[in-house]
PDB file of C-alpha atoms in Angstrom:
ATOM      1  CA  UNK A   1      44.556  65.887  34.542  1.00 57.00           C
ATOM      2  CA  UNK A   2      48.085  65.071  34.061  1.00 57.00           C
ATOM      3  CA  UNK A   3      49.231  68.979  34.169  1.00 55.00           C
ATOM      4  CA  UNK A   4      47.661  69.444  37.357  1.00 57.00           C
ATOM      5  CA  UNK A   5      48.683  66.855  38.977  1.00 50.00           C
ATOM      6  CA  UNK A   6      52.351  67.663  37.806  1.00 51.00           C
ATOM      7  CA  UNK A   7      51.718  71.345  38.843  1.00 56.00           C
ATOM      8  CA  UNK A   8      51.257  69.633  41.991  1.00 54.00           C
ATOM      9  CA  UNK A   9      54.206  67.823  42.455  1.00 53.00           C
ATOM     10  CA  UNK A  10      56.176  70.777  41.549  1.00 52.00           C
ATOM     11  CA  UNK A  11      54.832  72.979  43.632  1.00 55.00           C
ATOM     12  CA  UNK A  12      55.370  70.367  46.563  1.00 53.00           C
ATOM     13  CA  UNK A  13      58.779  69.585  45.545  1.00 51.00           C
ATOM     14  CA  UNK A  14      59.212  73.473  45.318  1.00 47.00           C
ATOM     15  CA  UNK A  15      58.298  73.775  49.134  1.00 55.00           C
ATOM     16  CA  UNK A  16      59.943  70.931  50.432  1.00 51.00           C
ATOM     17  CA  UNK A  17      62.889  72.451  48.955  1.00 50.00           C
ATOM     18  CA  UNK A  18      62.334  75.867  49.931  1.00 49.00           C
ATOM     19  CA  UNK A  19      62.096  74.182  53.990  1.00 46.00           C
ATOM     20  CA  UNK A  20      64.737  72.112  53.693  1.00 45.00           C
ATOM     21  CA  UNK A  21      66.832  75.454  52.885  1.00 44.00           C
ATOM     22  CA  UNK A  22      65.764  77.839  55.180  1.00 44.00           C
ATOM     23  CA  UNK A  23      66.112  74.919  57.986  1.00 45.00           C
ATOM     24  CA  UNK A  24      69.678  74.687  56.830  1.00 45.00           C
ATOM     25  CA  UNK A  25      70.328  77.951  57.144  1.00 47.00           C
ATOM     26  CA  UNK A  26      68.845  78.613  61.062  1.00 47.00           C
ATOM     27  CA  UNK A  27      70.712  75.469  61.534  1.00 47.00           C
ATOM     28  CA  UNK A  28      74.264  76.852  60.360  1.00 47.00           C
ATOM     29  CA  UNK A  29      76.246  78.082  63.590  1.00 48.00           C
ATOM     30  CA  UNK A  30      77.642  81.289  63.729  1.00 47.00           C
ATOM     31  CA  UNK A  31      81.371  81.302  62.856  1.00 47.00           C
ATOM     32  CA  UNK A  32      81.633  84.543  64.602  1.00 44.00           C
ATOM     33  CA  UNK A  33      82.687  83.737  67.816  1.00 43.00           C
ATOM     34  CA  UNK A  34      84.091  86.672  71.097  1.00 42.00           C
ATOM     35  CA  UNK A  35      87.237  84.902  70.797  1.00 43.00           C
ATOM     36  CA  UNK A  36      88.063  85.173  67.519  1.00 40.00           C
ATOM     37  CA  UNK A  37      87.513  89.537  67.830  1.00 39.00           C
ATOM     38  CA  UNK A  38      89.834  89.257  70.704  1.00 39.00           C
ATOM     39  CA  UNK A  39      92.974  87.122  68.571  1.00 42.00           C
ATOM     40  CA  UNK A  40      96.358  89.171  68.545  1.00 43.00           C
ATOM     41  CA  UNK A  41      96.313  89.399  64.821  1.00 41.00           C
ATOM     42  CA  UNK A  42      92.959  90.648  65.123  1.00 44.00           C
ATOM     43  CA  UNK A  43      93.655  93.744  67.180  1.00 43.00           C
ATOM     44  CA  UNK A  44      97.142  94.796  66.683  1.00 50.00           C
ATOM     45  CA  UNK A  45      99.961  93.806  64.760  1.00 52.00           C
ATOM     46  CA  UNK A  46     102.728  91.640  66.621  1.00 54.00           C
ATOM     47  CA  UNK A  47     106.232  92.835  66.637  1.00 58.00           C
ATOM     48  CA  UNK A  48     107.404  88.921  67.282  1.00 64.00           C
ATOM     49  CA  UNK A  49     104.336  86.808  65.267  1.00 79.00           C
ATOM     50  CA  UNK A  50     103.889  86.281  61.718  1.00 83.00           C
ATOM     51  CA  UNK A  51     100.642  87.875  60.642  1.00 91.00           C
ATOM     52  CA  UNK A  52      98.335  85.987  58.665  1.00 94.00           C
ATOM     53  CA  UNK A  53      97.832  86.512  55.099  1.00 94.00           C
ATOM     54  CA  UNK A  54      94.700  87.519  55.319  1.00 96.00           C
ATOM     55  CA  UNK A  55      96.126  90.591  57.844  1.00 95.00           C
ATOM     56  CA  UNK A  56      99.056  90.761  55.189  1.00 94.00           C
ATOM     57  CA  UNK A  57      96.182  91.536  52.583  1.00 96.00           C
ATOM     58  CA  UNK A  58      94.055  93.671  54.270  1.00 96.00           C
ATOM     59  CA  UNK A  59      97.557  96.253  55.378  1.00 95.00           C
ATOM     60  CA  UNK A  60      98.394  95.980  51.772  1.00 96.00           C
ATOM     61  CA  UNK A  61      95.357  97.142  50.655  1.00 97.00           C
ATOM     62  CA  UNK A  62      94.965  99.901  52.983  1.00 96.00           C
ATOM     63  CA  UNK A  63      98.392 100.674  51.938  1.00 96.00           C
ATOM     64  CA  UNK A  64      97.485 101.204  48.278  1.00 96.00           C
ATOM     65  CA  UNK A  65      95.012 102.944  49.455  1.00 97.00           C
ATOM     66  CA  UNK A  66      97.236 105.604  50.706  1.00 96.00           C
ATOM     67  CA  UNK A  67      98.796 105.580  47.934  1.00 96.00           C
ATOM     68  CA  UNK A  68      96.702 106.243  45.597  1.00 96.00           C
ATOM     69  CA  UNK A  69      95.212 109.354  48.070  1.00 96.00           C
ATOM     70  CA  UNK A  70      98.522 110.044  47.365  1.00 96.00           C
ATOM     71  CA  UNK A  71      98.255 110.162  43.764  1.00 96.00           C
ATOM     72  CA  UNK A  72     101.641 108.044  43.724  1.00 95.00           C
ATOM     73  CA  UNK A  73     102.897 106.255  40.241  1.00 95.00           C
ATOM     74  CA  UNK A  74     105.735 104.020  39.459  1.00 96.00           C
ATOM     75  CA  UNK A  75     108.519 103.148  41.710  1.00 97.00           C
ATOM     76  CA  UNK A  76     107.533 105.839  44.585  1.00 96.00           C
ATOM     77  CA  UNK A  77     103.842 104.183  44.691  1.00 96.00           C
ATOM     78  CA  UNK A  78     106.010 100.547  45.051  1.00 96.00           C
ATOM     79  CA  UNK A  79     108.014 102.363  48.408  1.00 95.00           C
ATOM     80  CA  UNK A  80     105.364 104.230  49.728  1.00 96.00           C
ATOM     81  CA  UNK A  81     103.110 100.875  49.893  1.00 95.00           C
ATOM     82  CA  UNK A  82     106.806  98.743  51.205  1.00 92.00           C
ATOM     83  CA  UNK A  83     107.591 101.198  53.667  1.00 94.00           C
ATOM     84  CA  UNK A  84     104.141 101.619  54.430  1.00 95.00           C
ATOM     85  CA  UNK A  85     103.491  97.735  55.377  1.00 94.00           C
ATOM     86  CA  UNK A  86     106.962  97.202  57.104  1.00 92.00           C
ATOM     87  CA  UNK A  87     105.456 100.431  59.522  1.00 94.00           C
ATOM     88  CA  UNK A  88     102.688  98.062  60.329  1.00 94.00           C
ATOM     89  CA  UNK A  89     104.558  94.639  60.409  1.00 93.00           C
ATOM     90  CA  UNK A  90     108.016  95.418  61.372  1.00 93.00           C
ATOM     91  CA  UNK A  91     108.381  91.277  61.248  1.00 92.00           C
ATOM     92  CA  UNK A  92     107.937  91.033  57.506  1.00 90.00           C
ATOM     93  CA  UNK A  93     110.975  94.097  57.171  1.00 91.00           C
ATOM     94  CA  UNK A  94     112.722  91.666  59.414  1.00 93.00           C
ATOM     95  CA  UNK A  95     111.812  88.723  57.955  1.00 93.00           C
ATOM     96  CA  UNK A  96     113.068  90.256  54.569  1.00 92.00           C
ATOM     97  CA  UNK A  97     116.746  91.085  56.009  1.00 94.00           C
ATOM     98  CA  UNK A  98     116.953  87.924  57.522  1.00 95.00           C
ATOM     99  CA  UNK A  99     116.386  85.959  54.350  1.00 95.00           C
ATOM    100  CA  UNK A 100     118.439  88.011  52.311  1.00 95.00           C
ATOM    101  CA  UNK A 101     121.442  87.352  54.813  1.00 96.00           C
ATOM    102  CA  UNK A 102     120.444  83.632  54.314  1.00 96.00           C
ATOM    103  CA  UNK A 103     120.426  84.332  50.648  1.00 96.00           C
ATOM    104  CA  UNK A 104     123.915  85.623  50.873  1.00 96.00           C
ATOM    105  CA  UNK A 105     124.999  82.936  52.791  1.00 95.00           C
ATOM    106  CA  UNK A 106     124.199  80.491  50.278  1.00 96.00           C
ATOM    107  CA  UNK A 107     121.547  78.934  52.381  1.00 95.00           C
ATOM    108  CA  UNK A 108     118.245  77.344  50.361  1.00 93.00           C
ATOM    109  CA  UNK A 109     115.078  75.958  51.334  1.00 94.00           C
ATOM    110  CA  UNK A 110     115.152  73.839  54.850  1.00 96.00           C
ATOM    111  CA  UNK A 111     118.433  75.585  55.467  1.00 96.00           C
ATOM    112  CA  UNK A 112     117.024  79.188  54.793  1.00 96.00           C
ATOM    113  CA  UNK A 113     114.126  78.411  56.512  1.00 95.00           C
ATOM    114  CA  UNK A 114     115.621  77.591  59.478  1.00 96.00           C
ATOM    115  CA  UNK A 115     117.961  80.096  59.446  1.00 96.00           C
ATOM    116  CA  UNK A 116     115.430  82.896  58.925  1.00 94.00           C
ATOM    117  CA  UNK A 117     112.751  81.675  61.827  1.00 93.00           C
ATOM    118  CA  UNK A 118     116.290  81.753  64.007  1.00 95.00           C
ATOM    119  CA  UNK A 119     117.425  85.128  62.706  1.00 94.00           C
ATOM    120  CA  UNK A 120     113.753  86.271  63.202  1.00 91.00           C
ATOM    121  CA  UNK A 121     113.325  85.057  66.976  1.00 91.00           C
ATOM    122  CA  UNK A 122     116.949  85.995  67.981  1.00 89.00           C
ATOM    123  CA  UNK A 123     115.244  89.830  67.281  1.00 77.00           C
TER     124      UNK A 123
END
């Protein structure tokens, strides 16, 4: 008597479970939304903006890509995949020269910063 009725309560607590899930689930909203297909960083790559990291990843990764099609080793592999991200982000090869003129300036943190989101907007 007592196994059935805990095969019982199992088996409800199994179903209420099993609801409660697939409730939460049709519940969820979508997080794709026609706005977020039609963001800058989404189509192309900004000459001006910052891309995300996520947009800095996915480049990169094509990039390596490429390289490896390539059948690229060592240091050539390492300025294949460079060159081949500053092609797609020409802000991050700008970003780089203006923080090493920062560098050389003896500028550090706030400083640099500043001076590199100048140096970058200035063009």
């Amino acid at each position: 008597m007592t196994s059935k009725l805990l095969s019982v309560a199992a088996a409800a607590l199994l179903t209420v479970c099993s609801t409660t899930a697939v409730f939460a689930q049709a519940a969820t909203p979508s997080t794709t939304t026609p706005a977020a297909a039609t963001t800058p960083s989404a189509s192309t790559p900004s000459a001006t903006m910052m891309p995300s990291k996520a947009d800095i990843k996915t480049a990169r990764q094509a990039c390596q890509q490429d390289a490896t099609g390539q059948a690229l080793k060592g240091q050539a592999r390492k300025d294949s995949v460079k060159s081949c991200l500053q092609q797609k982000y020409p802000v991050l090869a700008k970003r780089q020269t203006c923080h090493d003129q920062g560098t050389a300036k003896g500028l550090e943190k706030k400083a640099l910063h500043a001076f590199v989101k100048q140096c970058i907007a200035a063009g």
